[in-house]
Amino acid sequence: ERRALTAELRRIYQAPSEDAARAALEAVRATWSGRFPQIVPIWERAWPRLAPAFLYPLAVRRVLYTTNAVESLN
């Protein structure tokens, strides 16, 4: 189930807009909340910190994620 779940979560953070991300979160809720009830509330609590990222294009967001990975390597 891990691959299927992560594929749906990826749709949230790779969404082109905040509205699309919200729709993807609702899809995760519909599909996975019975099996993993804690996932959607975690995303909802973090949403105020996550939402500003959707103001940037996906290419910029990828650089931000990559920067974090590079920093953790060093």
PDB file of N, CA, C and O in Angstrom:
ATOM      1  N   GLU A   1       0.811  -1.199   0.000  1.00  0.00           N
ATOM      2  CA  GLU A   1       0.000   0.000   0.000  1.00  0.00           C
ATOM      3  C   GLU A   1       0.853   1.262   0.000  1.00  0.00           C
ATOM      4  O   GLU A   1       0.378   2.317  -0.361  1.00  0.00           O
ATOM      5  N   ARG A   2       2.093   1.121   0.423  1.00  0.00           N
ATOM      6  CA  ARG A   2       2.958   2.292   0.551  1.00  0.00           C
ATOM      7  C   ARG A   2       3.138   3.019  -0.783  1.00  0.00           C
ATOM      8  O   ARG A   2       3.069   4.241  -0.832  1.00  0.00           O
ATOM      9  N   ARG A   3       3.375   2.295  -1.853  1.00  0.00           N
ATOM     10  CA  ARG A   3       3.580   2.938  -3.149  1.00  0.00           C
ATOM     11  C   ARG A   3       2.323   3.661  -3.626  1.00  0.00           C
ATOM     12  O   ARG A   3       2.401   4.769  -4.151  1.00  0.00           O
ATOM     13  N   ALA A   4       1.190   3.037  -3.448  1.00  0.00           N
ATOM     14  CA  ALA A   4      -0.061   3.668  -3.869  1.00  0.00           C
ATOM     15  C   ALA A   4      -0.338   4.928  -3.043  1.00  0.00           C
ATOM     16  O   ALA A   4      -0.737   5.965  -3.593  1.00  0.00           O
ATOM     17  N   LEU A   5      -0.107   4.857  -1.751  1.00  0.00           N
ATOM     18  CA  LEU A   5      -0.322   6.007  -0.881  1.00  0.00           C
ATOM     19  C   LEU A   5       0.643   7.141  -1.222  1.00  0.00           C
ATOM     20  O   LEU A   5       0.230   8.296  -1.362  1.00  0.00           O
ATOM     21  N   THR A   6       1.915   6.836  -1.372  1.00  0.00           N
ATOM     22  CA  THR A   6       2.878   7.897  -1.685  1.00  0.00           C
ATOM     23  C   THR A   6       2.610   8.510  -3.053  1.00  0.00           C
ATOM     24  O   THR A   6       2.839   9.705  -3.240  1.00  0.00           O
ATOM     25  N   ALA A   7       2.106   7.734  -3.991  1.00  0.00           N
ATOM     26  CA  ALA A   7       1.758   8.293  -5.299  1.00  0.00           C
ATOM     27  C   ALA A   7       0.642   9.323  -5.156  1.00  0.00           C
ATOM     28  O   ALA A   7       0.673  10.386  -5.797  1.00  0.00           O
ATOM     29  N   GLU A   8      -0.335   9.038  -4.304  1.00  0.00           N
ATOM     30  CA  GLU A   8      -1.414  10.007  -4.099  1.00  0.00           C
ATOM     31  C   GLU A   8      -0.944  11.218  -3.307  1.00  0.00           C
ATOM     32  O   GLU A   8      -1.363  12.345  -3.586  1.00  0.00           O
ATOM     33  N   LEU A   9      -0.065  11.025  -2.339  1.00  0.00           N
ATOM     34  CA  LEU A   9       0.472  12.158  -1.595  1.00  0.00           C
ATOM     35  C   LEU A   9       1.318  13.052  -2.502  1.00  0.00           C
ATOM     36  O   LEU A   9       1.303  14.276  -2.370  1.00  0.00           O
ATOM     37  N   ARG A  10       2.015  12.440  -3.430  1.00  0.00           N
ATOM     38  CA  ARG A  10       2.828  13.198  -4.383  1.00  0.00           C
ATOM     39  C   ARG A  10       1.950  14.148  -5.198  1.00  0.00           C
ATOM     40  O   ARG A  10       2.370  15.254  -5.536  1.00  0.00           O
ATOM     41  N   ARG A  11       0.725  13.755  -5.474  1.00  0.00           N
ATOM     42  CA  ARG A  11      -0.196  14.626  -6.216  1.00  0.00           C
ATOM     43  C   ARG A  11      -0.501  15.905  -5.442  1.00  0.00           C
ATOM     44  O   ARG A  11      -0.816  16.934  -6.029  1.00  0.00           O
ATOM     45  N   ILE A  12      -0.415  15.837  -4.118  1.00  0.00           N
ATOM     46  CA  ILE A  12      -0.655  17.039  -3.312  1.00  0.00           C
ATOM     47  C   ILE A  12       0.504  18.007  -3.488  1.00  0.00           C
ATOM     48  O   ILE A  12       0.317  19.150  -3.893  1.00  0.00           O
ATOM     49  N   TYR A  13       1.710  17.574  -3.162  1.00  0.00           N
ATOM     50  CA  TYR A  13       2.814  18.534  -3.168  1.00  0.00           C
ATOM     51  C   TYR A  13       3.346  18.856  -4.556  1.00  0.00           C
ATOM     52  O   TYR A  13       4.091  19.814  -4.719  1.00  0.00           O
ATOM     53  N   GLN A  14       2.935  18.119  -5.575  1.00  0.00           N
ATOM     54  CA  GLN A  14       3.318  18.466  -6.940  1.00  0.00           C
ATOM     55  C   GLN A  14       2.182  19.154  -7.694  1.00  0.00           C
ATOM     56  O   GLN A  14       2.286  19.388  -8.894  1.00  0.00           O
ATOM     57  N   ALA A  15       1.134  19.491  -7.002  1.00  0.00           N
ATOM     58  CA  ALA A  15      -0.012  20.153  -7.641  1.00  0.00           C
ATOM     59  C   ALA A  15       0.403  21.521  -8.179  1.00  0.00           C
ATOM     60  O   ALA A  15       1.236  22.206  -7.583  1.00  0.00           O
ATOM     61  N   PRO A  16      -0.184  21.934  -9.287  1.00  0.00           N
ATOM     62  CA  PRO A  16       0.181  23.224  -9.884  1.00  0.00           C
ATOM     63  C   PRO A  16      -0.368  24.435  -9.132  1.00  0.00           C
ATOM     64  O   PRO A  16       0.107  25.547  -9.319  1.00  0.00           O
ATOM     65  N   SER A  17      -1.352  24.224  -8.258  1.00  0.00           N
ATOM     66  CA  SER A  17      -1.938  25.334  -7.508  1.00  0.00           C
ATOM     67  C   SER A  17      -2.435  24.826  -6.162  1.00  0.00           C
ATOM     68  O   SER A  17      -2.565  23.616  -5.938  1.00  0.00           O
ATOM     69  N   GLU A  18      -2.746  25.762  -5.290  1.00  0.00           N
ATOM     70  CA  GLU A  18      -3.268  25.371  -3.983  1.00  0.00           C
ATOM     71  C   GLU A  18      -4.630  24.691  -4.125  1.00  0.00           C
ATOM     72  O   GLU A  18      -4.918  23.720  -3.419  1.00  0.00           O
ATOM     73  N   ASP A  19      -5.459  25.167  -5.049  1.00  0.00           N
ATOM     74  CA  ASP A  19      -6.775  24.544  -5.252  1.00  0.00           C
ATOM     75  C   ASP A  19      -6.632  23.090  -5.714  1.00  0.00           C
ATOM     76  O   ASP A  19      -7.353  22.208  -5.249  1.00  0.00           O
ATOM     77  N   ALA A  20      -5.694  22.851  -6.616  1.00  0.00           N
ATOM     78  CA  ALA A  20      -5.452  21.483  -7.090  1.00  0.00           C
ATOM     79  C   ALA A  20      -4.908  20.617  -5.956  1.00  0.00           C
ATOM     80  O   ALA A  20      -5.260  19.438  -5.835  1.00  0.00           O
ATOM     81  N   ALA A  21      -4.086  21.199  -5.110  1.00  0.00           N
ATOM     82  CA  ALA A  21      -3.542  20.456  -3.972  1.00  0.00           C
ATOM     83  C   ALA A  21      -4.650  20.098  -2.982  1.00  0.00           C
ATOM     84  O   ALA A  21      -4.677  18.990  -2.443  1.00  0.00           O
ATOM     85  N   ARG A  22      -5.557  21.040  -2.758  1.00  0.00           N
ATOM     86  CA  ARG A  22      -6.700  20.755  -1.870  1.00  0.00           C
ATOM     87  C   ARG A  22      -7.551  19.617  -2.429  1.00  0.00           C
ATOM     88  O   ARG A  22      -7.995  18.738  -1.692  1.00  0.00           O
ATOM     89  N   ALA A  23      -7.766  19.623  -3.738  1.00  0.00           N
ATOM     90  CA  ALA A  23      -8.545  18.549  -4.371  1.00  0.00           C
ATOM     91  C   ALA A  23      -7.818  17.216  -4.214  1.00  0.00           C
ATOM     92  O   ALA A  23      -8.445  16.186  -3.946  1.00  0.00           O
ATOM     93  N   ALA A  24      -6.498  17.225  -4.354  1.00  0.00           N
ATOM     94  CA  ALA A  24      -5.716  15.997  -4.181  1.00  0.00           C
ATOM     95  C   ALA A  24      -5.782  15.519  -2.734  1.00  0.00           C
ATOM     96  O   ALA A  24      -5.861  14.307  -2.475  1.00  0.00           O
ATOM     97  N   LEU A  25      -5.777  16.455  -1.789  1.00  0.00           N
ATOM     98  CA  LEU A  25      -5.900  16.081  -0.382  1.00  0.00           C
ATOM     99  C   LEU A  25      -7.262  15.443  -0.112  1.00  0.00           C
ATOM    100  O   LEU A  25      -7.356  14.462   0.627  1.00  0.00           O
ATOM    101  N   GLU A  26      -8.297  15.968  -0.733  1.00  0.00           N
ATOM    102  CA  GLU A  26      -9.630  15.376  -0.572  1.00  0.00           C
ATOM    103  C   GLU A  26      -9.685  13.971  -1.172  1.00  0.00           C
ATOM    104  O   GLU A  26     -10.356  13.093  -0.635  1.00  0.00           O
ATOM    105  N   ALA A  27      -8.966  13.749  -2.262  1.00  0.00           N
ATOM    106  CA  ALA A  27      -8.902  12.407  -2.853  1.00  0.00           C
ATOM    107  C   ALA A  27      -8.197  11.444  -1.909  1.00  0.00           C
ATOM    108  O   ALA A  27      -8.610  10.289  -1.760  1.00  0.00           O
ATOM    109  N   VAL A  28      -7.144  11.925  -1.250  1.00  0.00           N
ATOM    110  CA  VAL A  28      -6.455  11.092  -0.260  1.00  0.00           C
ATOM    111  C   VAL A  28      -7.407  10.775   0.885  1.00  0.00           C
ATOM    112  O   VAL A  28      -7.469   9.637   1.354  1.00  0.00           O
ATOM    113  N   ARG A  29      -8.161  11.766   1.324  1.00  0.00           N
ATOM    114  CA  ARG A  29      -9.122  11.548   2.409  1.00  0.00           C
ATOM    115  C   ARG A  29     -10.127  10.460   2.014  1.00  0.00           C
ATOM    116  O   ARG A  29     -10.401   9.536   2.781  1.00  0.00           O
ATOM    117  N   ALA A  30     -10.664  10.554   0.808  1.00  0.00           N
ATOM    118  CA  ALA A  30     -11.679   9.598   0.363  1.00  0.00           C
ATOM    119  C   ALA A  30     -11.122   8.184   0.248  1.00  0.00           C
ATOM    120  O   ALA A  30     -11.805   7.213   0.563  1.00  0.00           O
ATOM    121  N   THR A  31      -9.882   8.084  -0.186  1.00  0.00           N
ATOM    122  CA  THR A  31      -9.302   6.768  -0.432  1.00  0.00           C
ATOM    123  C   THR A  31      -8.663   6.148   0.806  1.00  0.00           C
ATOM    124  O   THR A  31      -8.796   4.954   1.035  1.00  0.00           O
ATOM    125  N   TRP A  32      -7.967   6.947   1.610  1.00  0.00           N
ATOM    126  CA  TRP A  32      -7.090   6.403   2.640  1.00  0.00           C
ATOM    127  C   TRP A  32      -7.486   6.693   4.082  1.00  0.00           C
ATOM    128  O   TRP A  32      -6.876   6.124   4.997  1.00  0.00           O
ATOM    129  N   SER A  33      -8.456   7.549   4.327  1.00  0.00           N
ATOM    130  CA  SER A  33      -8.728   7.922   5.719  1.00  0.00           C
ATOM    131  C   SER A  33      -9.243   6.758   6.559  1.00  0.00           C
ATOM    132  O   SER A  33      -9.044   6.741   7.770  1.00  0.00           O
ATOM    133  N   GLY A  34      -9.865   5.787   5.943  1.00  0.00           N
ATOM    134  CA  GLY A  34     -10.299   4.620   6.704  1.00  0.00           C
ATOM    135  C   GLY A  34      -9.139   3.767   7.160  1.00  0.00           C
ATOM    136  O   GLY A  34      -9.110   3.268   8.288  1.00  0.00           O
ATOM    137  N   ARG A  35      -8.148   3.625   6.301  1.00  0.00           N
ATOM    138  CA  ARG A  35      -6.979   2.777   6.613  1.00  0.00           C
ATOM    139  C   ARG A  35      -5.938   3.533   7.430  1.00  0.00           C
ATOM    140  O   ARG A  35      -5.325   2.985   8.328  1.00  0.00           O
ATOM    141  N   PHE A  36      -5.731   4.816   7.102  1.00  0.00           N
ATOM    142  CA  PHE A  36      -4.724   5.639   7.783  1.00  0.00           C
ATOM    143  C   PHE A  36      -5.367   6.956   8.212  1.00  0.00           C
ATOM    144  O   PHE A  36      -5.173   7.985   7.576  1.00  0.00           O
ATOM    145  N   PRO A  37      -6.146   6.956   9.280  1.00  0.00           N
ATOM    146  CA  PRO A  37      -6.911   8.147   9.659  1.00  0.00           C
ATOM    147  C   PRO A  37      -6.065   9.345  10.089  1.00  0.00           C
ATOM    148  O   PRO A  37      -6.551  10.465  10.109  1.00  0.00           O
ATOM    149  N   GLN A  38      -4.811   9.146  10.392  1.00  0.00           N
ATOM    150  CA  GLN A  38      -3.978  10.236  10.884  1.00  0.00           C
ATOM    151  C   GLN A  38      -3.349  11.074   9.768  1.00  0.00           C
ATOM    152  O   GLN A  38      -2.880  12.187  10.016  1.00  0.00           O
ATOM    153  N   ILE A  39      -3.343  10.608   8.543  1.00  0.00           N
ATOM    154  CA  ILE A  39      -2.626  11.288   7.467  1.00  0.00           C
ATOM    155  C   ILE A  39      -3.241  12.641   7.116  1.00  0.00           C
ATOM    156  O   ILE A  39      -2.547  13.657   7.088  1.00  0.00           O
ATOM    157  N   VAL A  40      -4.518  12.697   6.834  1.00  0.00           N
ATOM    158  CA  VAL A  40      -5.140  13.948   6.402  1.00  0.00           C
ATOM    159  C   VAL A  40      -5.075  15.013   7.498  1.00  0.00           C
ATOM    160  O   VAL A  40      -4.732  16.168   7.203  1.00  0.00           O
ATOM    161  N   PRO A  41      -5.351  14.701   8.761  1.00  0.00           N
ATOM    162  CA  PRO A  41      -5.212  15.742   9.792  1.00  0.00           C
ATOM    163  C   PRO A  41      -3.792  16.306   9.895  1.00  0.00           C
ATOM    164  O   PRO A  41      -3.620  17.495  10.162  1.00  0.00           O
ATOM    165  N   ILE A  42      -2.795  15.495   9.660  1.00  0.00           N
ATOM    166  CA  ILE A  42      -1.416  15.998   9.676  1.00  0.00           C
ATOM    167  C   ILE A  42      -1.232  17.031   8.575  1.00  0.00           C
ATOM    168  O   ILE A  42      -0.661  18.107   8.800  1.00  0.00           O
ATOM    169  N   TRP A  43      -1.709  16.719   7.368  1.00  0.00           N
ATOM    170  CA  TRP A  43      -1.611  17.668   6.254  1.00  0.00           C
ATOM    171  C   TRP A  43      -2.394  18.932   6.549  1.00  0.00           C
ATOM    172  O   TRP A  43      -1.951  20.041   6.244  1.00  0.00           O
ATOM    173  N   GLU A  44      -3.572  18.783   7.128  1.00  0.00           N
ATOM    174  CA  GLU A  44      -4.407  19.958   7.420  1.00  0.00           C
ATOM    175  C   GLU A  44      -3.757  20.870   8.452  1.00  0.00           C
ATOM    176  O   GLU A  44      -3.815  22.093   8.322  1.00  0.00           O
ATOM    177  N   ARG A  45      -3.123  20.285   9.473  1.00  0.00           N
ATOM    178  CA  ARG A  45      -2.437  21.108  10.475  1.00  0.00           C
ATOM    179  C   ARG A  45      -1.240  21.839   9.867  1.00  0.00           C
ATOM    180  O   ARG A  45      -0.924  22.958  10.258  1.00  0.00           O
ATOM    181  N   ALA A  46      -0.578  21.220   8.908  1.00  0.00           N
ATOM    182  CA  ALA A  46       0.602  21.821   8.286  1.00  0.00           C
ATOM    183  C   ALA A  46       0.239  22.752   7.127  1.00  0.00           C
ATOM    184  O   ALA A  46       1.114  23.468   6.625  1.00  0.00           O
ATOM    185  N   TRP A  47      -1.015  22.769   6.705  1.00  0.00           N
ATOM    186  CA  TRP A  47      -1.418  23.525   5.517  1.00  0.00           C
ATOM    187  C   TRP A  47      -1.027  25.007   5.558  1.00  0.00           C
ATOM    188  O   TRP A  47      -0.556  25.542   4.553  1.00  0.00           O
ATOM    189  N   PRO A  48      -1.193  25.715   6.665  1.00  0.00           N
ATOM    190  CA  PRO A  48      -0.805  27.131   6.679  1.00  0.00           C
ATOM    191  C   PRO A  48       0.674  27.354   6.338  1.00  0.00           C
ATOM    192  O   PRO A  48       1.031  28.369   5.754  1.00  0.00           O
ATOM    193  N   ARG A  49       1.525  26.407   6.683  1.00  0.00           N
ATOM    194  CA  ARG A  49       2.949  26.519   6.348  1.00  0.00           C
ATOM    195  C   ARG A  49       3.235  26.016   4.937  1.00  0.00           C
ATOM    196  O   ARG A  49       4.207  26.415   4.317  1.00  0.00           O
ATOM    197  N   LEU A  50       2.395  25.135   4.436  1.00  0.00           N
ATOM    198  CA  LEU A  50       2.589  24.551   3.112  1.00  0.00           C
ATOM    199  C   LEU A  50       2.013  25.426   1.997  1.00  0.00           C
ATOM    200  O   LEU A  50       2.604  25.533   0.919  1.00  0.00           O
ATOM    201  N   ALA A  51       0.897  26.064   2.245  1.00  0.00           N
ATOM    202  CA  ALA A  51       0.172  26.811   1.212  1.00  0.00           C
ATOM    203  C   ALA A  51       1.024  27.862   0.494  1.00  0.00           C
ATOM    204  O   ALA A  51       0.916  27.992  -0.727  1.00  0.00           O
ATOM    205  N   PRO A  52       1.876  28.627   1.173  1.00  0.00           N
ATOM    206  CA  PRO A  52       2.679  29.620   0.444  1.00  0.00           C
ATOM    207  C   PRO A  52       3.587  29.010  -0.630  1.00  0.00           C
ATOM    208  O   PRO A  52       3.929  29.682  -1.606  1.00  0.00           O
ATOM    209  N   ALA A  53       3.951  27.770  -0.490  1.00  0.00           N
ATOM    210  CA  ALA A  53       4.809  27.118  -1.494  1.00  0.00           C
ATOM    211  C   ALA A  53       4.113  27.035  -2.847  1.00  0.00           C
ATOM    212  O   ALA A  53       4.780  27.057  -3.888  1.00  0.00           O
ATOM    213  N   PHE A  54       2.790  26.975  -2.856  1.00  0.00           N
ATOM    214  CA  PHE A  54       2.058  26.862  -4.116  1.00  0.00           C
ATOM    215  C   PHE A  54       2.056  28.164  -4.922  1.00  0.00           C
ATOM    216  O   PHE A  54       1.630  28.180  -6.069  1.00  0.00           O
ATOM    217  N   LEU A  55       2.564  29.235  -4.334  1.00  0.00           N
ATOM    218  CA  LEU A  55       2.715  30.489  -5.071  1.00  0.00           C
ATOM    219  C   LEU A  55       3.879  30.414  -6.054  1.00  0.00           C
ATOM    220  O   LEU A  55       3.961  31.201  -6.978  1.00  0.00           O
ATOM    221  N   TYR A  56       4.786  29.461  -5.832  1.00  0.00           N
ATOM    222  CA  TYR A  56       5.952  29.281  -6.692  1.00  0.00           C
ATOM    223  C   TYR A  56       5.667  28.214  -7.747  1.00  0.00           C
ATOM    224  O   TYR A  56       4.943  27.261  -7.483  1.00  0.00           O
ATOM    225  N   PRO A  57       6.282  28.338  -8.904  1.00  0.00           N
ATOM    226  CA  PRO A  57       6.139  27.285  -9.917  1.00  0.00           C
ATOM    227  C   PRO A  57       6.755  25.972  -9.404  1.00  0.00           C
ATOM    228  O   PRO A  57       7.626  25.972  -8.528  1.00  0.00           O
ATOM    229  N   LEU A  58       6.312  24.875  -9.973  1.00  0.00           N
ATOM    230  CA  LEU A  58       6.796  23.559  -9.558  1.00  0.00           C
ATOM    231  C   LEU A  58       8.314  23.454  -9.684  1.00  0.00           C
ATOM    232  O   LEU A  58       8.968  22.862  -8.824  1.00  0.00           O
ATOM    233  N   ALA A  59       8.892  24.046 -10.712  1.00  0.00           N
ATOM    234  CA  ALA A  59      10.343  23.981 -10.887  1.00  0.00           C
ATOM    235  C   ALA A  59      11.072  24.626  -9.710  1.00  0.00           C
ATOM    236  O   ALA A  59      12.094  24.103  -9.241  1.00  0.00           O
ATOM    237  N   VAL A  60      10.561  25.722  -9.201  1.00  0.00           N
ATOM    238  CA  VAL A  60      11.177  26.380  -8.049  1.00  0.00           C
ATOM    239  C   VAL A  60      11.002  25.522  -6.807  1.00  0.00           C
ATOM    240  O   VAL A  60      11.927  25.367  -6.005  1.00  0.00           O
ATOM    241  N   ARG A  61       9.829  24.936  -6.652  1.00  0.00           N
ATOM    242  CA  ARG A  61       9.607  24.066  -5.487  1.00  0.00           C
ATOM    243  C   ARG A  61      10.544  22.874  -5.502  1.00  0.00           C
ATOM    244  O   ARG A  61      11.039  22.463  -4.452  1.00  0.00           O
ATOM    245  N   ARG A  62      10.827  22.335  -6.669  1.00  0.00           N
ATOM    246  CA  ARG A  62      11.774  21.214  -6.752  1.00  0.00           C
ATOM    247  C   ARG A  62      13.152  21.634  -6.283  1.00  0.00           C
ATOM    248  O   ARG A  62      13.857  20.869  -5.623  1.00  0.00           O
ATOM    249  N   VAL A  63      13.573  22.834  -6.615  1.00  0.00           N
ATOM    250  CA  VAL A  63      14.873  23.335  -6.158  1.00  0.00           C
ATOM    251  C   VAL A  63      14.876  23.460  -4.643  1.00  0.00           C
ATOM    252  O   VAL A  63      15.858  23.112  -3.989  1.00  0.00           O
ATOM    253  N   LEU A  64      13.779  23.932  -4.076  1.00  0.00           N
ATOM    254  CA  LEU A  64      13.698  24.052  -2.624  1.00  0.00           C
ATOM    255  C   LEU A  64      13.827  22.687  -1.952  1.00  0.00           C
ATOM    256  O   LEU A  64      14.528  22.543  -0.954  1.00  0.00           O
ATOM    257  N   TYR A  65      13.152  21.675  -2.489  1.00  0.00           N
ATOM    258  CA  TYR A  65      13.267  20.327  -1.930  1.00  0.00           C
ATOM    259  C   TYR A  65      14.687  19.812  -2.079  1.00  0.00           C
ATOM    260  O   TYR A  65      15.245  19.218  -1.171  1.00  0.00           O
ATOM    261  N   THR A  66      15.279  20.044  -3.252  1.00  0.00           N
ATOM    262  CA  THR A  66      16.633  19.563  -3.522  1.00  0.00           C
ATOM    263  C   THR A  66      17.632  20.218  -2.588  1.00  0.00           C
ATOM    264  O   THR A  66      18.534  19.566  -2.080  1.00  0.00           O
ATOM    265  N   THR A  67      17.460  21.510  -2.347  1.00  0.00           N
ATOM    266  CA  THR A  67      18.363  22.221  -1.453  1.00  0.00           C
ATOM    267  C   THR A  67      18.356  21.582  -0.084  1.00  0.00           C
ATOM    268  O   THR A  67      19.406  21.378   0.529  1.00  0.00           O
ATOM    269  N   ASN A  68      17.194  21.223   0.406  1.00  0.00           N
ATOM    270  CA  ASN A  68      17.094  20.577   1.706  1.00  0.00           C
ATOM    271  C   ASN A  68      17.841  19.247   1.688  1.00  0.00           C
ATOM    272  O   ASN A  68      18.546  18.919   2.644  1.00  0.00           O
ATOM    273  N   ALA A  69      17.720  18.488   0.642  1.00  0.00           N
ATOM    274  CA  ALA A  69      18.415  17.192   0.553  1.00  0.00           C
ATOM    275  C   ALA A  69      19.926  17.393   0.526  1.00  0.00           C
ATOM    276  O   ALA A  69      20.673  16.638   1.146  1.00  0.00           O
ATOM    277  N   VAL A  70      20.381  18.410  -0.216  1.00  0.00           N
ATOM    278  CA  VAL A  70      21.814  18.681  -0.295  1.00  0.00           C
ATOM    279  C   VAL A  70      22.341  19.117   1.074  1.00  0.00           C
ATOM    280  O   VAL A  70      23.407  18.677   1.506  1.00  0.00           O
ATOM    281  N   GLU A  71      21.596  19.956   1.770  1.00  0.00           N
ATOM    282  CA  GLU A  71      22.020  20.405   3.098  1.00  0.00           C
ATOM    283  C   GLU A  71      22.110  19.228   4.065  1.00  0.00           C
ATOM    284  O   GLU A  71      23.032  19.166   4.870  1.00  0.00           O
ATOM    285  N   SER A  72      21.182  18.315   4.012  1.00  0.00           N
ATOM    286  CA  SER A  72      21.219  17.182   4.932  1.00  0.00           C
ATOM    287  C   SER A  72      22.392  16.253   4.604  1.00  0.00           C
ATOM    288  O   SER A  72      22.920  15.596   5.493  1.00  0.00           O
ATOM    289  N   LEU A  73      22.794  16.217   3.336  1.00  0.00           N
ATOM    290  CA  LEU A  73      23.953  15.403   2.960  1.00  0.00           C
ATOM    291  C   LEU A  73      25.234  15.984   3.545  1.00  0.00           C
ATOM    292  O   LEU A  73      26.097  15.260   4.031  1.00  0.00           O
ATOM    293  N   ASN A  74      25.339  17.306   3.515  1.00  0.00           N
ATOM    294  CA  ASN A  74      26.535  17.970   4.055  1.00  0.00           C
ATOM    295  C   ASN A  74      26.475  17.977   5.553  1.00  0.00           C
ATOM    296  O   ASN A  74      27.339  17.969   6.281  1.00  0.00           O
TER     297      ASN A  74
END
